[in-house]
Tab-separated table of C-alpha atoms in Angstrom:
chain	number	residue	atom	x	y	z
A	1	MET	CA	55.485	123.646	67.669
A	2	ASN	CA	55.509	127.308	66.807
A	3	ARG	CA	56.821	128.416	63.467
A	4	SER	CA	58.401	131.603	62.265
A	5	SER	CA	56.863	133.608	59.543
A	6	LEU	CA	60.098	132.894	57.625
A	7	HIS	CA	59.684	129.147	58.057
A	8	ASP	CA	59.056	128.418	54.370
A	9	LEU	CA	62.025	130.536	53.325
A	10	ASN	CA	64.222	128.801	55.914
A	11	VAL	CA	63.223	125.353	54.553
A	12	GLU	CA	63.885	126.626	51.016
A	13	LEU	CA	67.350	127.778	52.094
A	14	GLY	CA	68.113	124.267	53.405
A	15	ALA	CA	68.055	125.218	57.022
A	16	ARG	CA	68.381	122.506	59.656
A	17	LEU	CA	65.496	123.108	62.046
A	18	ILE	CA	65.530	122.268	65.730
A	19	ASP	CA	63.327	123.063	68.752
A	20	PHE	CA	64.269	126.350	70.476
A	21	GLY	CA	61.871	126.817	73.434
A	22	GLY	CA	58.922	125.458	71.559
A	23	TRP	CA	59.803	127.055	68.249
A	24	GLU	CA	61.061	125.237	65.232
A	25	MET	CA	64.004	127.382	64.268
A	26	PRO	CA	67.142	127.167	62.051
A	27	VAL	CA	70.164	126.002	63.922
A	28	GLN	CA	72.300	126.272	60.840
A	29	TYR	CA	71.838	126.796	57.050
A	30	GLU	CA	75.089	125.389	55.762
A	31	SER	CA	77.762	125.571	58.455
A	32	VAL	CA	77.928	127.030	61.900
A	33	LEU	CA	81.571	127.942	61.472
A	34	GLU	CA	81.097	129.627	58.119
A	35	GLU	CA	77.993	131.520	59.409
A	36	HIS	CA	80.015	132.592	62.538
A	37	LYS	CA	82.865	133.902	60.451
A	38	ALA	CA	80.546	135.707	58.032
A	39	VAL	CA	79.174	137.665	60.986
A	40	ARG	CA	82.686	138.407	62.336
A	41	ASN	CA	84.099	139.340	58.934
A	42	SER	CA	81.247	140.964	57.016
A	43	ALA	CA	77.625	140.498	57.925
A	44	GLY	CA	74.847	137.967	58.435
A	45	PHE	CA	71.234	137.900	59.206
A	46	PHE	CA	69.304	135.709	61.687
A	47	ASP	CA	65.660	134.740	61.952
A	48	VAL	CA	65.118	135.304	65.631
A	49	SER	CA	61.339	135.237	65.523
A	50	HIS	CA	61.239	132.883	68.505
A	51	LEU	CA	62.435	135.672	70.871
A	52	GLY	CA	60.005	136.905	73.412
A	53	ARG	CA	58.480	140.362	72.857
A	54	PHE	CA	55.388	142.201	74.038
A	55	ALA	CA	54.213	145.790	74.142
A	56	LEU	CA	53.667	147.499	77.429
A	57	ARG	CA	51.363	150.527	77.606
A	58	GLY	CA	49.289	152.454	80.107
A	59	GLU	CA	49.742	155.028	82.920
A	60	GLY	CA	51.291	152.398	85.177
A	61	ALA	CA	53.902	151.137	82.641
A	62	ALA	CA	56.838	153.267	83.866
A	63	GLU	CA	56.187	152.286	87.466
A	64	ALA	CA	55.910	148.556	86.623
A	65	LEU	CA	59.266	148.705	84.708
A	66	SER	CA	60.924	150.412	87.534
A	67	ARG	CA	59.553	147.964	90.164
A	68	LEU	CA	59.967	144.780	88.223
A	69	LEU	CA	63.379	145.405	86.549
A	70	CYS	CA	66.696	146.108	88.238
A	71	ASN	CA	68.032	148.609	85.645
A	72	ASN	CA	66.453	151.969	85.459
A	73	LEU	CA	64.852	153.660	82.493
A	74	ASP	CA	65.616	156.986	84.108
A	75	ARG	CA	69.071	156.475	82.792
A	76	ILE	CA	67.765	156.700	79.171
A	77	GLU	CA	65.049	158.382	77.223
A	78	PRO	CA	62.449	157.461	74.579
A	79	GLY	CA	64.074	156.257	71.348
A	80	ARG	CA	66.617	154.113	73.221
A	81	ALA	CA	66.903	150.501	74.354
A	82	GLN	CA	68.243	149.123	77.648
A	83	TYR	CA	69.495	145.750	78.902
A	84	SER	CA	67.789	144.761	82.223
A	85	MET	CA	66.766	141.880	84.362
A	86	MET	CA	63.767	140.741	86.230
A	87	LEU	CA	64.735	139.323	89.681
A	88	GLY	CA	63.168	137.327	92.401
A	89	GLU	CA	63.064	138.653	96.020
A	90	ASP	CA	66.228	136.700	96.627
A	91	GLY	CA	68.036	138.512	93.798
A	92	GLY	CA	68.019	135.489	91.467
A	93	VAL	CA	67.633	136.227	87.731
A	94	VAL	CA	64.118	135.322	86.588
A	95	ASP	CA	64.985	136.647	83.109
A	96	ASP	CA	67.389	138.936	81.364
A	97	LEU	CA	65.915	141.100	78.740
A	98	ILE	CA	65.962	144.229	76.574
A	99	VAL	CA	63.494	147.076	76.827
A	100	TRP	CA	62.807	149.216	73.794
A	101	TRP	CA	61.457	152.585	74.938
A	102	LEU	CA	59.809	153.546	71.691
A	103	THR	CA	57.790	156.688	72.519
A	104	ASP	CA	56.823	158.403	75.835
A	105	ASP	CA	54.234	155.841	76.692
A	106	GLU	CA	55.086	152.709	74.691
A	107	TYR	CA	57.674	150.198	75.770
A	108	TRP	CA	58.469	146.872	74.070
A	109	VAL	CA	59.911	144.217	76.411
A	110	MET	CA	61.992	141.404	74.979
A	111	PRO	CA	62.354	138.455	77.340
A	112	ASN	CA	64.060	135.196	76.432
A	113	ALA	CA	61.687	132.980	74.341
A	114	VAL	CA	60.913	130.524	77.055
A	115	ASN	CA	60.289	133.266	79.624
A	116	GLN	CA	57.751	135.293	77.576
A	117	PRO	CA	54.668	133.958	79.486
A	118	ARG	CA	56.093	134.392	82.893
A	119	VAL	CA	57.514	137.948	82.304
A	120	MET	CA	54.388	139.135	80.492
A	121	ALA	CA	52.255	137.850	83.248
A	122	ALA	CA	54.263	139.619	85.884
A	123	PHE	CA	53.749	142.869	84.073
A	124	ALA	CA	50.048	142.269	83.435
A	125	GLU	CA	49.457	141.957	87.205
A	126	HIS	CA	50.528	145.543	87.655
A	127	ASP	CA	47.820	148.267	87.943
A	128	GLY	CA	47.314	150.523	85.004
A	129	VAL	CA	49.192	148.556	82.380
A	130	THR	CA	48.136	146.655	79.331
A	131	THR	CA	50.360	144.023	77.664
A	132	THR	CA	50.044	142.918	74.074
A	133	ASP	CA	51.865	139.851	72.820
A	134	LEU	CA	54.044	140.485	69.758
A	135	GLN	CA	55.792	137.082	69.674
A	136	SER	CA	52.985	135.344	67.868
A	137	THR	CA	51.944	138.192	65.564
A	138	THR	CA	55.313	139.602	64.290
A	139	ALA	CA	58.589	138.392	62.936
A	140	MET	CA	62.085	139.383	64.165
A	141	ILE	CA	65.310	139.552	62.127
A	142	ALA	CA	68.848	140.391	63.466
A	143	ILE	CA	71.372	141.866	61.119
A	144	GLN	CA	74.852	141.601	62.586
A	145	GLY	CA	78.519	142.124	61.584
A	146	PRO	CA	81.081	144.872	60.952
A	147	GLU	CA	79.126	145.582	57.712
A	148	GLY	CA	75.776	145.242	59.557
A	149	PRO	CA	75.131	149.067	59.747
A	150	ASP	CA	75.939	149.480	56.027
A	151	VAL	CA	73.653	146.508	55.144
A	152	ILE	CA	70.866	148.156	57.149
A	153	GLU	CA	71.533	151.436	55.336
A	154	ASP	CA	71.655	149.883	51.880
A	155	VAL	CA	68.585	147.628	52.314
A	156	LEU	CA	66.350	149.546	54.763
A	157	GLU	CA	67.624	153.057	54.054
A	158	GLN	CA	68.094	153.691	57.749
A	159	ARG	CA	70.867	154.083	60.170
A	160	VAL	CA	70.388	153.307	63.901
A	161	GLY	CA	72.857	154.051	66.666
A	162	ARG	CA	73.860	151.498	69.268
A	163	PHE	CA	70.932	150.928	71.687
A	164	ARG	CA	68.788	153.433	69.809
A	165	THR	CA	65.328	152.577	68.424
A	166	LYS	CA	63.547	153.695	65.289
A	167	HIS	CA	60.143	153.187	63.736
A	168	PHE	CA	59.552	153.640	60.014
A	169	GLN	CA	57.612	152.292	57.012
A	170	TRP	CA	59.438	150.081	54.583
A	171	GLY	CA	58.193	147.980	51.735
A	172	GLY	CA	54.576	148.773	52.601
A	173	GLY	CA	54.861	147.707	56.257
A	174	PRO	CA	55.801	149.106	59.617
A	175	VAL	CA	59.258	148.278	60.930
A	176	TRP	CA	60.688	148.830	64.407
A	177	LEU	CA	64.501	148.724	64.555
A	178	ALA	CA	66.992	148.824	67.362
A	179	GLY	CA	70.734	149.026	67.412
A	180	THR	CA	70.956	145.896	69.502
A	181	GLY	CA	72.200	142.210	69.046
A	182	TYR	CA	73.693	139.236	70.615
A	183	THR	CA	76.930	138.671	68.683
A	184	GLY	CA	79.316	141.372	69.869
A	185	GLU	CA	79.093	142.942	66.403
A	186	PRO	CA	77.358	146.167	65.314
A	187	GLY	CA	74.070	146.065	63.470
A	188	GLY	CA	70.510	145.846	64.654
A	189	GLU	CA	67.386	143.849	65.276
A	190	LEU	CA	64.099	144.564	63.685
A	191	ILE	CA	60.503	143.571	64.289
A	192	THR	CA	57.827	143.792	61.573
A	193	ASP	CA	54.699	142.011	60.314
A	194	PRO	CA	55.149	138.578	58.763
A	195	LYS	CA	54.732	139.743	55.131
A	196	THR	CA	57.218	142.568	55.510
A	197	ALA	CA	59.692	140.227	57.203
A	198	ARG	CA	59.597	138.006	54.211
A	199	THR	CA	60.316	141.027	51.935
A	200	VAL	CA	63.161	142.166	54.212
A	201	ALA	CA	64.673	138.664	54.203
A	202	ALA	CA	64.417	138.444	50.404
A	203	ALA	CA	66.124	141.891	50.077
A	204	LEU	CA	68.914	140.844	52.408
A	205	LEU	CA	69.488	137.679	50.334
A	206	ARG	CA	69.519	139.700	47.153
A	207	HIS	CA	72.082	141.961	48.753
A	208	GLY	CA	74.294	138.893	49.338
A	209	VAL	CA	73.860	138.860	53.154
A	210	ARG	CA	74.312	135.279	54.507
A	211	PRO	CA	71.498	133.667	56.469
A	212	CYS	CA	72.867	132.440	59.730
A	213	GLY	CA	71.401	129.953	62.242
A	214	LEU	CA	71.074	130.064	65.990
A	215	GLY	CA	74.106	127.698	66.302
A	216	ALA	CA	76.327	130.435	65.141
A	217	ARG	CA	74.348	132.963	67.247
A	218	ASP	CA	75.386	130.868	70.248
A	219	THR	CA	79.095	130.647	69.392
A	220	LEU	CA	79.021	134.369	68.593
A	221	ARG	CA	77.560	135.390	71.889
A	222	LEU	CA	79.872	133.075	73.808
A	223	GLU	CA	82.948	134.627	72.069
A	224	ALA	CA	81.525	138.051	72.877
A	225	GLY	CA	81.231	137.010	76.581
A	226	LEU	CA	77.436	137.504	76.620
A	227	PRO	CA	75.641	135.315	79.153
A	228	LEU	CA	72.749	133.031	78.146
A	229	TRP	CA	69.757	132.708	80.455
A	230	GLY	CA	69.169	129.112	81.440
A	231	GLN	CA	73.015	128.346	81.216
A	232	ASP	CA	75.003	131.259	82.670
A	233	LEU	CA	72.087	132.949	84.409
A	234	ASP	CA	69.065	131.628	86.227
A	235	GLU	CA	67.027	132.004	89.384
A	236	THR	CA	69.943	130.591	91.458
A	237	THR	CA	72.438	133.315	90.312
A	238	THR	CA	72.394	137.075	90.821
A	239	PRO	CA	73.393	139.901	88.456
A	240	ILE	CA	76.225	140.760	90.834
A	241	GLU	CA	77.679	137.211	90.631
A	242	ALA	CA	77.274	137.232	86.869
A	243	GLY	CA	79.209	140.422	86.558
A	244	LEU	CA	76.172	142.269	85.293
A	245	GLY	CA	76.321	145.090	87.940
A	246	PHE	CA	76.295	147.614	85.140
A	247	ALA	CA	72.571	146.813	84.526
A	248	VAL	CA	71.608	147.186	88.243
A	249	ASP	CA	70.684	150.706	89.409
A	250	PHE	CA	70.437	150.977	93.223
A	251	ASP	CA	68.787	154.372	92.955
A	252	HIS	CA	65.260	152.974	92.739
A	253	ASP	CA	63.223	150.354	94.363
A	254	PHE	CA	62.938	147.008	92.551
A	255	VAL	CA	62.139	143.459	93.423
A	256	GLY	CA	65.435	141.795	94.674
A	257	LYS	CA	67.153	145.019	95.656
A	258	ASP	CA	67.700	144.067	99.339
A	259	ALA	CA	69.340	140.814	98.427
A	260	LEU	CA	71.647	142.521	95.920
A	261	GLU	CA	72.580	145.233	98.421
A	262	ARG	CA	73.537	142.544	101.006
A	263	GLN	CA	75.610	140.770	98.411
A	264	ARG	CA	77.215	144.040	97.274
A	265	ASP	CA	78.153	144.955	100.864
A	266	ASP	CA	79.149	141.473	102.151
A	267	GLY	CA	81.189	140.461	99.096
A	268	LEU	CA	80.751	137.547	96.718
A	269	GLU	CA	81.111	133.929	97.503
A	270	ARG	CA	81.364	133.044	93.830
A	271	ARG	CA	81.554	134.863	90.466
A	272	LEU	CA	81.022	134.116	86.883
A	273	ILE	CA	84.494	134.130	85.288
A	274	GLY	CA	85.663	133.734	81.763
A	275	PHE	CA	88.472	131.322	80.727
A	276	VAL	CA	90.516	130.382	77.717
A	277	LEU	CA	92.145	126.881	77.432
A	278	GLU	CA	95.692	126.483	76.416
A	279	GLY	CA	95.460	122.665	76.204
A	280	ARG	CA	93.447	120.728	73.748
A	281	GLY	CA	89.817	119.994	74.230
A	282	VAL	CA	86.356	121.604	74.106
A	283	PRO	CA	84.905	122.763	77.518
A	284	ARG	CA	81.116	122.055	77.799
A	285	HIS	CA	78.236	122.858	80.129
A	286	ASP	CA	78.719	121.217	83.595
A	287	TYR	CA	82.375	120.207	83.230
A	288	PRO	CA	84.214	120.685	86.498
A	289	VAL	CA	86.628	123.665	86.912
A	290	ARG	CA	89.403	124.149	89.480
A	291	THR	CA	91.698	127.043	90.312
A	292	GLU	CA	94.109	127.741	93.199
A	293	ARG	CA	91.352	129.723	94.888
A	294	GLY	CA	88.154	127.898	94.163
A	295	THR	CA	86.327	125.402	92.147
A	296	GLY	CA	83.094	125.382	90.037
A	297	LYS	CA	81.496	124.244	86.884
A	298	VAL	CA	81.415	125.458	83.261
A	299	THR	CA	78.098	127.085	82.393
A	300	SER	CA	78.835	127.797	78.688
A	301	GLY	CA	81.762	126.511	76.692
A	302	ASN	CA	82.775	125.702	73.162
A	303	MET	CA	85.610	125.954	70.632
A	304	SER	CA	86.036	129.656	69.820
A	305	PRO	CA	85.890	129.786	66.000
A	306	MET	CA	88.130	132.869	65.939
A	307	LEU	CA	90.650	131.937	68.596
A	308	GLU	CA	90.548	128.206	67.633
A	309	THR	CA	90.742	127.148	71.258
A	310	GLY	CA	88.299	126.287	73.938
A	311	VAL	CA	86.670	129.181	75.800
A	312	GLY	CA	83.960	129.298	78.380
A	313	MET	CA	82.381	130.793	81.442
A	314	ALA	CA	82.051	129.163	84.892
A	315	TYR	CA	80.840	130.032	88.314
A	316	VAL	CA	83.892	129.609	90.707
A	317	ALA	CA	83.751	129.841	94.499
A	318	PRO	CA	85.677	131.517	95.935
A	319	PRO	CA	86.441	133.577	92.702
A	320	PRO	CA	89.823	133.601	91.216
A	321	GLU	CA	91.444	136.739	89.657
A	322	VAL	CA	92.006	137.492	85.954
A	323	GLY	CA	95.308	135.939	84.982
A	324	ASP	CA	95.087	133.008	87.466
A	325	SER	CA	95.619	129.568	86.016
A	326	LEU	CA	92.613	127.274	85.818
A	327	GLU	CA	91.937	123.716	84.645
A	328	VAL	CA	88.846	122.183	83.223
A	329	GLU	CA	88.128	118.455	83.492
A	330	ILE	CA	87.311	117.104	80.122
A	331	ARG	CA	86.498	113.360	80.208
A	332	GLY	CA	88.757	112.618	83.165
A	333	ARG	CA	91.635	114.755	82.015
A	334	TRP	CA	92.387	118.193	83.472
A	335	VAL	CA	93.100	120.669	80.620
A	336	ALA	CA	95.090	123.836	81.464
A	337	GLY	CA	93.889	127.386	80.847
A	338	SER	CA	93.693	130.769	82.464
A	339	VAL	CA	91.064	133.160	83.758
A	340	VAL	CA	90.380	136.033	81.402
A	341	LYS	CA	88.001	138.958	81.285
A	342	PRO	CA	85.491	138.432	78.373
A	343	PRO	CA	84.950	139.177	75.542
A	344	PHE	CA	87.232	136.386	74.322
A	345	HIS	CA	87.350	137.888	70.904
A	346	ARG	CA	87.286	141.659	70.285
A	347	SER	CA	86.108	142.944	66.985
B	1	MET	CA	74.863	111.347	51.021
B	2	GLN	CA	77.798	109.093	50.128
B	3	VAL	CA	77.782	105.404	51.229
B	4	PRO	CA	80.628	103.614	49.526
B	5	GLU	CA	79.784	100.059	48.464
B	6	ASP	CA	83.048	98.466	49.642
B	7	LEU	CA	82.655	99.428	53.326
B	8	LYS	CA	80.830	97.836	56.278
B	9	TYR	CA	78.705	99.965	58.639
B	10	THR	CA	77.420	99.999	62.103
B	11	ASP	CA	74.025	101.350	63.262
B	12	GLU	CA	76.086	103.906	65.237
B	13	HIS	CA	77.079	105.553	61.899
B	14	GLU	CA	80.559	104.248	61.742
B	15	TRP	CA	82.289	102.671	58.703
B	16	ILE	CA	84.815	99.802	58.839
B	17	LYS	CA	87.266	98.862	56.172
B	18	GLN	CA	89.431	95.739	56.391
B	19	ILE	CA	92.977	96.362	55.390
B	20	ASP	CA	95.391	93.404	55.672
B	21	GLY	CA	93.819	92.113	58.826
B	22	ARG	CA	93.472	95.584	60.415
B	23	LEU	CA	90.199	97.457	60.687
B	24	ARG	CA	90.138	101.053	59.764
B	25	VAL	CA	87.315	102.961	61.395
B	26	GLY	CA	85.705	106.330	60.662
B	27	ILE	CA	82.326	108.049	60.731
B	28	THR	CA	79.998	108.127	57.878
B	29	ASP	CA	78.998	111.005	55.650
B	30	TYR	CA	75.611	110.985	57.308
B	31	ALA	CA	77.259	111.175	60.771
B	32	GLN	CA	79.539	114.147	59.888
B	33	ASP	CA	76.550	115.940	58.334
B	34	GLN	CA	74.404	115.448	61.410
B	35	LEU	CA	77.201	116.590	63.743
B	36	GLY	CA	77.931	119.713	61.719
B	37	ASP	CA	81.293	121.524	61.683
B	38	ILE	CA	83.779	119.290	63.542
B	39	VAL	CA	86.147	121.349	65.716
B	40	TYR	CA	87.861	118.745	67.796
B	41	VAL	CA	88.769	115.053	67.475
B	42	GLU	CA	90.187	113.206	70.499
B	43	ILE	CA	92.110	110.117	69.246
B	44	PRO	CA	93.577	107.367	71.413
B	45	GLU	CA	97.199	106.454	71.774
B	46	VAL	CA	98.677	103.790	69.567
B	47	GLY	CA	99.066	100.525	71.491
B	48	LYS	CA	96.030	101.089	73.736
B	49	SER	CA	93.792	98.005	74.192
B	50	VAL	CA	90.118	98.377	73.619
B	51	ALA	CA	87.129	96.267	74.404
B	52	LYS	CA	84.241	95.887	72.024
B	53	GLU	CA	81.938	98.936	72.369
B	54	ASP	CA	84.553	101.000	74.248
B	55	ILE	CA	84.736	104.654	73.219
B	56	LEU	CA	87.416	104.813	70.605
B	57	VAL	CA	87.272	108.478	69.582
B	58	GLU	CA	85.331	111.562	70.554
B	59	VAL	CA	84.247	113.741	67.682
B	60	GLU	CA	83.093	117.172	68.742
B	61	SER	CA	81.273	119.772	66.564
B	62	THR	CA	80.252	123.303	67.594
B	63	LYS	CA	76.911	121.773	68.523
B	64	SER	CA	77.617	118.428	70.218
B	65	VAL	CA	79.916	115.566	71.118
B	66	GLY	CA	79.785	112.328	69.078
B	67	GLU	CA	81.254	109.078	70.366
B	68	VAL	CA	82.755	106.472	68.143
B	69	TYR	CA	82.606	102.980	69.566
B	70	SER	CA	84.938	100.116	68.881
B	71	PRO	CA	83.396	97.413	66.703
B	72	VAL	CA	85.809	94.780	68.114
B	73	ALA	CA	88.137	94.059	70.968
B	74	GLY	CA	91.737	94.703	69.963
B	75	THR	CA	94.694	97.048	70.009
B	76	ILE	CA	95.000	100.544	68.459
B	77	ALA	CA	97.400	99.990	65.601
B	78	ALA	CA	97.298	103.407	63.990
B	79	VAL	CA	95.687	106.741	64.468
B	80	ASN	CA	95.103	109.538	61.886
B	81	GLU	CA	97.068	112.448	63.384
B	82	ALA	CA	95.934	114.683	60.564
B	83	VAL	CA	92.408	114.811	61.907
B	84	ALA	CA	93.704	115.895	65.325
B	85	ASP	CA	95.295	118.918	63.623
B	86	ASN	CA	92.570	119.444	61.036
B	87	PRO	CA	89.233	118.116	62.433
B	88	GLU	CA	87.407	119.535	59.376
B	89	LEU	CA	88.879	116.581	57.366
B	90	VAL	CA	86.180	114.445	58.953
B	91	ASN	CA	83.575	116.739	57.410
B	92	SER	CA	85.284	117.199	54.029
B	93	SER	CA	86.489	113.555	53.591
B	94	PRO	CA	84.841	111.230	56.044
B	95	TYR	CA	85.799	108.007	54.116
B	96	GLU	CA	89.346	108.882	52.989
B	97	GLU	CA	91.463	111.661	54.625
B	98	GLY	CA	89.074	111.814	57.610
B	99	TRP	CA	89.576	108.188	58.793
B	100	LEU	CA	90.072	108.048	62.557
B	101	VAL	CA	91.882	104.854	63.827
B	102	GLU	CA	93.058	101.374	62.787
B	103	ILE	CA	92.543	98.427	65.130
B	104	ASP	CA	94.413	95.094	65.268
B	105	PRO	CA	91.432	92.885	66.226
B	106	GLU	CA	91.686	90.046	68.699
B	107	GLY	CA	90.465	87.080	66.619
B	108	GLU	CA	88.084	87.344	63.757
B	109	LEU	CA	85.654	90.282	63.158
B	110	ASP	CA	82.104	89.173	63.840
B	111	ASP	CA	80.490	90.975	60.980
B	112	SER	CA	76.992	89.541	61.565
B	113	ALA	CA	75.918	92.729	63.267
B	114	LEU	CA	77.414	95.004	60.537
B	115	LEU	CA	75.489	96.503	57.744
B	116	ASP	CA	76.330	96.552	54.087
B	117	ALA	CA	76.011	99.750	52.037
B	118	THR	CA	72.452	98.975	51.004
B	119	ALA	CA	71.250	98.270	54.551
B	120	TYR	CA	73.069	101.325	55.889
B	121	ARG	CA	71.510	103.512	53.280
B	122	GLU	CA	68.124	102.278	54.222
B	123	LEU	CA	68.881	103.105	57.796
B	124	THR	CA	69.618	106.705	57.096
B	125	GLU	CA	66.644	107.319	54.809
């Protein structure tokens, strides 16, 4: 099993470690709920060293990104980050990822942890590109929360805008920082060498920032309505069905474009919808869903720590409208709720 | 990890306390710690009959669902409504305020399969 550069610190902090895509990572330090609320109310930091990441360079890099990803870097410029997806020819989501466009000719690609080998291999096949793995050689820390930007300024002496990237030296090591995250809160994610990462983590702890595990990261991203690849997205679902059309640019050629154009023009048979339960119970992955229009299954669900009620996402065919009533079957009992547009909690 | 001496335990991490012929059932300190923050407890209705090893209660945390099985056949005699409203009682007080149900057993409790505190402590170490 792979281990983070912060492993010893995580153990020292009493983290409960579990397997995340072949990485032994903290699921919680003390309490998922308390860690969740720390991020919603003040700030927390996460060891996310398991996340995929590799550098992409070479004269063919821009073309490879344009061909292999459905969003378009022409929409942004160096020093910015963009959410995008790699699709199959049938429009299915092979991976959803973030690209950090650091300088004119250097891009860092951040796939999901489990998809790193596959995504990196797809880029490596392209002419005129080199790929360099960063997952095994660096550490990654996310700092998130309404006080996240202030924490970053106090500890790292930097400010970074939403979806902007920065490179600087700190504590004797190189740090790459982006104004990104997976919680619905402001803040950023940084990549650095293992030694500097330990110094950053120690500085965050000294500053009173709570270490948070991947359990809270999951409830936070769900409350923020952010899909998780492998649950809400996979190769059988398209970005259009998942409501991720904002990250598809039809003004360039990319793998899967024809399939998405057909779907865009013909209409959707099903769609990923958000729901909130009014009745008691916790919706979970795979639980059946019914509405007056269509039926489906929960892809992600949990108790929302902020709303203190069950929330989730489900593919429903044919898709209902926001405001429609909906029921989720929880252990043989249909629990009432309604279709809402995520995020479930707005900061 | 607390393991009170006066209780009996199952290898499914439940505790059982005999009170005037009734059996009070809950989950152990170890079980609540493994589950993490408990956000929902589904308790049965009073008067429901249960067979041995039926699911009595579902205890859900942010991470997973835990099932509590009936140690005996019998009838649900009482339920702890407080944990339905405040599931975190199971985390904060698993042996006292966080008890789950009381069962009127049919016949005698066969305690040959139950563990005493020493044996249960060994199981969790």
